[in-house]
mmCIF file of C-alpha atoms in Angstrom:
data_model
loop_
_atom_site.group_PDB
_atom_site.id
_atom_site.type_symbol
_atom_site.label_atom_id
_atom_site.label_comp_id
_atom_site.label_asym_id
_atom_site.label_seq_id
_atom_site.Cartn_x
_atom_site.Cartn_y
_atom_site.Cartn_z
ATOM 1 C CA MET V 1 16.101 18.947 10.435
ATOM 2 C CA GLU V 2 13.833 21.922 10.938
ATOM 3 C CA TRP V 3 10.084 21.325 11.150
ATOM 4 C CA THR V 4 9.658 23.454 8.026
ATOM 5 C CA ASP V 5 11.964 21.050 6.153
ATOM 6 C CA MET V 6 9.823 18.006 6.951
ATOM 7 C CA PRO V 7 7.936 16.308 4.118
ATOM 8 C CA LYS V 8 4.226 17.108 4.108
ATOM 9 C CA ASN V 9 3.070 13.480 4.077
ATOM 10 C CA PHE V 10 2.846 11.687 7.387
ATOM 11 C CA PRO V 11 3.646 7.954 7.327
ATOM 12 C CA LEU V 12 0.659 6.243 8.923
ATOM 13 C CA PHE V 13 0.347 2.506 9.468
ATOM 14 C CA VAL V 14 -3.290 1.427 9.498
ATOM 15 C CA ASP V 15 -4.896 -1.967 10.042
ATOM 16 C CA ILE V 16 -6.746 -2.606 6.778
ATOM 17 C CA ALA V 17 -7.779 -6.162 7.559
ATOM 18 C CA ASN V 18 -11.390 -6.571 6.479
ATOM 19 C CA LYS V 19 -11.701 -2.955 5.296
ATOM 20 C CA LYS V 20 -13.525 -2.618 1.987
ATOM 21 C CA ILE V 21 -11.085 -1.549 -0.707
ATOM 22 C CA ILE V 22 -11.988 -1.158 -4.359
ATOM 23 C CA VAL V 23 -9.517 -1.055 -7.233
ATOM 24 C CA TYR V 24 -10.534 0.195 -10.663
ATOM 25 C CA GLY V 25 -8.225 -1.246 -13.299
ATOM 26 C CA ALA V 26 -6.163 -4.418 -13.419
ATOM 27 C CA GLY V 27 -3.159 -3.518 -15.506
ATOM 28 C CA ARG V 28 0.491 -3.240 -14.472
ATOM 29 C CA ILE V 29 0.159 -0.496 -11.826
ATOM 30 C CA ALA V 30 -3.106 -1.777 -10.370
ATOM 31 C CA SER V 31 -1.731 -5.316 -10.210
ATOM 32 C CA ARG V 32 1.370 -4.249 -8.276
ATOM 33 C CA ARG V 33 -0.808 -2.392 -5.797
ATOM 34 C CA VAL V 34 -3.256 -5.280 -5.474
ATOM 35 C CA GLU V 35 -0.387 -7.664 -4.813
ATOM 36 C CA THR V 36 0.928 -5.384 -2.064
ATOM 37 C CA LEU V 37 -2.501 -4.877 -0.489
ATOM 38 C CA LEU V 38 -3.291 -8.598 -0.368
ATOM 39 C CA ALA V 39 -0.543 -9.139 2.198
ATOM 40 C CA PHE V 40 -2.597 -7.016 4.611
ATOM 41 C CA ALA V 41 -5.879 -8.977 4.234
ATOM 42 C CA PRO V 42 -8.351 -6.346 3.129
ATOM 43 C CA SER V 43 -11.742 -7.083 1.620
ATOM 44 C CA LEU V 44 -10.601 -6.321 -1.919
ATOM 45 C CA THR V 45 -12.689 -5.979 -5.067
ATOM 46 C CA VAL V 46 -11.172 -5.271 -8.478
ATOM 47 C CA PHE V 47 -13.337 -3.789 -11.222
ATOM 48 C CA ALA V 48 -11.897 -4.323 -14.700
ATOM 49 C CA PRO V 49 -13.197 -5.960 -17.890
ATOM 50 C CA GLU V 50 -9.797 -7.653 -18.349
ATOM 51 C CA ALA V 51 -7.211 -8.484 -15.708
ATOM 52 C CA SER V 52 -3.558 -9.347 -15.353
ATOM 53 C CA GLU V 53 -2.497 -12.850 -14.412
ATOM 54 C CA THR V 54 -1.753 -11.560 -10.882
ATOM 55 C CA VAL V 55 -5.364 -10.460 -10.401
ATOM 56 C CA ARG V 56 -6.797 -13.596 -12.046
ATOM 57 C CA GLU V 57 -4.678 -15.877 -9.830
ATOM 58 C CA ALA V 58 -5.657 -13.983 -6.666
ATOM 59 C CA HIS V 59 -9.311 -14.217 -7.713
ATOM 60 C CA ARG V 60 -9.052 -17.976 -8.360
ATOM 61 C CA ALA V 61 -7.399 -18.390 -4.938
ATOM 62 C CA GLY V 62 -10.297 -16.543 -3.262
ATOM 63 C CA LYS V 63 -8.108 -13.642 -2.120
ATOM 64 C CA LEU V 64 -10.143 -10.974 -3.919
ATOM 65 C CA SER V 65 -13.316 -10.466 -5.843
ATOM 66 C CA TRP V 66 -12.938 -9.616 -9.537
ATOM 67 C CA ARG V 67 -15.891 -7.932 -11.196
ATOM 68 C CA ARG V 68 -15.412 -8.075 -14.973
ATOM 69 C CA GLU V 69 -16.890 -4.645 -15.576
ATOM 70 C CA PRO V 70 -15.646 -1.082 -15.923
ATOM 71 C CA TYR V 71 -16.327 1.747 -13.505
ATOM 72 C CA ARG V 72 -19.877 3.080 -13.721
ATOM 73 C CA PRO V 73 -20.669 6.441 -12.095
ATOM 74 C CA GLY V 74 -22.660 6.170 -8.883
ATOM 75 C CA THR V 75 -21.641 2.583 -8.109
ATOM 76 C CA ILE V 76 -18.993 3.034 -5.424
ATOM 77 C CA PRO V 77 -20.579 1.616 -2.262
ATOM 78 C CA ALA V 78 -20.889 4.130 0.583
ATOM 79 C CA ASP V 79 -19.133 1.744 2.985
ATOM 80 C CA THR V 80 -15.969 1.650 0.862
ATOM 81 C CA TRP V 81 -12.987 2.649 2.972
ATOM 82 C CA MET V 82 -10.468 3.222 0.177
ATOM 83 C CA ALA V 83 -10.378 3.213 -3.610
ATOM 84 C CA LEU V 84 -7.570 3.061 -6.135
ATOM 85 C CA ALA V 85 -8.213 4.544 -9.567
ATOM 86 C CA ALA V 86 -5.656 2.814 -11.763
ATOM 87 C CA THR V 87 -7.269 2.520 -15.176
ATOM 88 C CA ASP V 88 -5.566 3.555 -18.403
ATOM 89 C CA ASP V 89 -8.143 6.327 -18.876
ATOM 90 C CA PRO V 90 -7.475 9.585 -16.959
ATOM 91 C CA ALA V 91 -11.122 10.659 -17.405
ATOM 92 C CA VAL V 92 -12.337 7.468 -15.698
ATOM 93 C CA ASN V 93 -9.777 7.923 -12.932
ATOM 94 C CA ARG V 94 -11.003 11.501 -12.401
ATOM 95 C CA ALA V 95 -14.621 10.303 -12.267
ATOM 96 C CA VAL V 96 -13.686 7.721 -9.601
ATOM 97 C CA TRP V 97 -11.932 10.506 -7.668
ATOM 98 C CA ALA V 98 -14.998 12.803 -7.891
ATOM 99 C CA GLU V 99 -17.351 10.091 -6.617
ATOM 100 C CA CYS V 100 -14.967 9.212 -3.789
ATOM 101 C CA ARG V 101 -14.785 12.889 -2.769
ATOM 102 C CA GLU V 102 -18.568 13.050 -2.710
ATOM 103 C CA LYS V 103 -18.828 9.893 -0.556
ATOM 104 C CA GLY V 104 -15.882 10.576 1.778
ATOM 105 C CA VAL V 105 -13.833 7.622 0.510
ATOM 106 C CA LEU V 106 -10.034 7.788 0.589
ATOM 107 C CA VAL V 107 -8.716 7.660 -2.965
ATOM 108 C CA ASN V 108 -5.455 7.303 -4.844
ATOM 109 C CA VAL V 109 -5.431 8.199 -8.540
ATOM 110 C CA CYS V 110 -2.441 6.651 -10.294
ATOM 111 C CA SER V 111 -2.526 9.133 -13.180
ATOM 112 C CA ASP V 112 -2.693 12.378 -11.163
ATOM 113 C CA ARG V 113 -0.836 12.929 -7.889
ATOM 114 C CA SER V 114 -2.897 16.059 -7.170
ATOM 115 C CA LEU V 115 -6.011 13.868 -6.848
ATOM 116 C CA CYS V 116 -4.529 11.543 -4.222
ATOM 117 C CA ASP V 117 -5.546 11.529 -0.559
ATOM 118 C CA PHE V 118 -2.521 9.313 0.079
ATOM 119 C CA GLN V 119 0.485 8.009 -1.763
ATOM 120 C CA PHE V 120 1.059 4.319 -2.187
ATOM 121 C CA PRO V 121 4.388 3.421 -0.528
ATOM 122 C CA GLY V 122 6.995 0.888 -1.424
ATOM 123 C CA ILE V 123 6.756 -1.873 1.190
ATOM 124 C CA ALA V 124 9.521 -3.909 2.765
ATOM 125 C CA ALA V 125 8.299 -6.475 5.268
ATOM 126 C CA SER V 126 9.538 -9.398 7.300
ATOM 127 C CA GLY V 127 7.323 -10.929 9.954
ATOM 128 C CA GLU V 128 5.846 -8.123 12.038
ATOM 129 C CA LEU V 129 8.349 -5.585 10.661
ATOM 130 C CA VAL V 130 6.767 -3.352 8.002
ATOM 131 C CA ILE V 131 8.625 -0.442 6.446
ATOM 132 C CA GLY V 132 6.939 1.988 4.057
ATOM 133 C CA VAL V 133 9.061 4.016 1.635
ATOM 134 C CA ASN V 134 7.874 7.179 -0.081
ATOM 135 C CA ALA V 135 9.643 9.953 -1.981
ATOM 136 C CA GLY V 136 6.823 12.474 -1.927
ATOM 137 C CA GLY V 137 5.231 11.105 -5.072
ATOM 138 C CA THR V 138 7.801 12.862 -7.231
ATOM 139 C CA ASP V 139 10.674 10.392 -7.567
ATOM 140 C CA HIS V 140 9.408 6.842 -7.988
ATOM 141 C CA ARG V 141 12.881 5.551 -8.901
ATOM 142 C CA LEU V 142 14.323 6.854 -5.642
ATOM 143 C CA ALA V 143 11.543 5.214 -3.630
ATOM 144 C CA LYS V 144 11.948 1.949 -5.568
ATOM 145 C CA ARG V 145 15.730 1.933 -5.090
ATOM 146 C CA TRP V 146 15.415 2.434 -1.315
ATOM 147 C CA THR V 147 12.592 -0.086 -1.028
ATOM 148 C CA GLU V 148 14.750 -2.708 -2.759
ATOM 149 C CA LYS V 149 17.743 -1.911 -0.518
ATOM 150 C CA ILE V 150 15.604 -2.214 2.595
ATOM 151 C CA ARG V 151 13.942 -5.421 1.375
ATOM 152 C CA LYS V 152 17.355 -6.951 0.866
ATOM 153 C CA GLU V 153 18.357 -6.032 4.423
ATOM 154 C CA VAL V 154 15.213 -7.325 6.106
ATOM 155 C CA THR V 155 14.953 -10.531 4.099
ATOM 156 C CA GLU V 156 18.608 -11.668 4.138
ATOM 157 C CA ASP V 157 18.256 -12.217 7.854
ATOM 158 C CA ASP V 158 16.268 -10.370 10.444
ATOM 159 C CA GLY V 159 18.852 -7.577 10.427
ATOM 160 C CA TYR V 160 19.084 -7.809 14.190
ATOM 161 C CA ASP V 161 22.290 -8.337 16.106
ATOM 162 C CA ASP V 162 21.448 -9.534 19.621
ATOM 163 C CA GLN V 163 25.029 -9.642 20.928
ATOM 164 C CA ALA V 164 24.556 -6.727 23.333
ATOM 165 C CA GLU V 165 21.355 -8.164 24.820
ATOM 166 C CA THR V 166 22.867 -11.627 25.071
ATOM 167 C CA ALA V 167 25.898 -10.293 26.956
ATOM 168 C CA ALA V 168 23.753 -8.111 29.229
ATOM 169 C CA HIS V 169 21.590 -11.028 30.346
ATOM 170 C CA ASP V 170 24.019 -13.790 31.192
ATOM 171 C CA GLY V 171 23.907 -15.241 27.696
ATOM 172 C CA ARG V 172 20.150 -15.580 27.576
ATOM 173 C CA PRO V 173 18.364 -13.495 24.932
ATOM 174 C CA GLN V 174 15.599 -11.322 26.414
ATOM 175 C CA LYS V 175 12.433 -10.083 24.756
ATOM 176 C CA ASP V 176 11.459 -6.455 24.978
ATOM 177 C CA GLY V 177 8.663 -5.756 27.409
ATOM 178 C CA PRO V 178 5.430 -3.865 26.827
ATOM 179 C CA GLY V 179 5.990 -0.185 26.182
ATOM 180 C CA ASP V 180 9.705 -0.614 25.506
ATOM 181 C CA GLN V 181 10.799 2.438 23.490
ATOM 182 C CA ASN V 182 14.296 1.200 22.639
ATOM 183 C CA GLY V 183 13.242 -0.953 19.708
#
């Protein structure tokens, strides 16, 4: 593959534990994203007058804060690391985007790819293995299909065949050492 053929979005894995993340909206799209984010232990606050069962359950379990109010201009805290604008109103989503731009907050707007600082990936995870899948924001079905295929592979078993390592070390499995680049 030529460098000019590479996708423009770089896959970046970031520790979001305890980072302040705000989600505006609590419908179908917002709920899927909230559910994904919760696995990575952020400090998550959802702003929405009504919420899906997913958001209500997470709130009851103490996994997130749910503020039963809509977005109000000027209320995004300056220490917010990332925001998701996932309401059913494109004008509200655009207003969230504009405030985030002004405050230097990373933002993803579910209703307008051109207003996104990042794209939300499909996630397949098992233990410490985390795989993000993205199709450039243009083909959600393709990304979903590959995410599901990968999830199946990593959750059926660990997907790892240790026969070569076992044979190479007198039948005793060996762990990779620090800095090992062979996987």
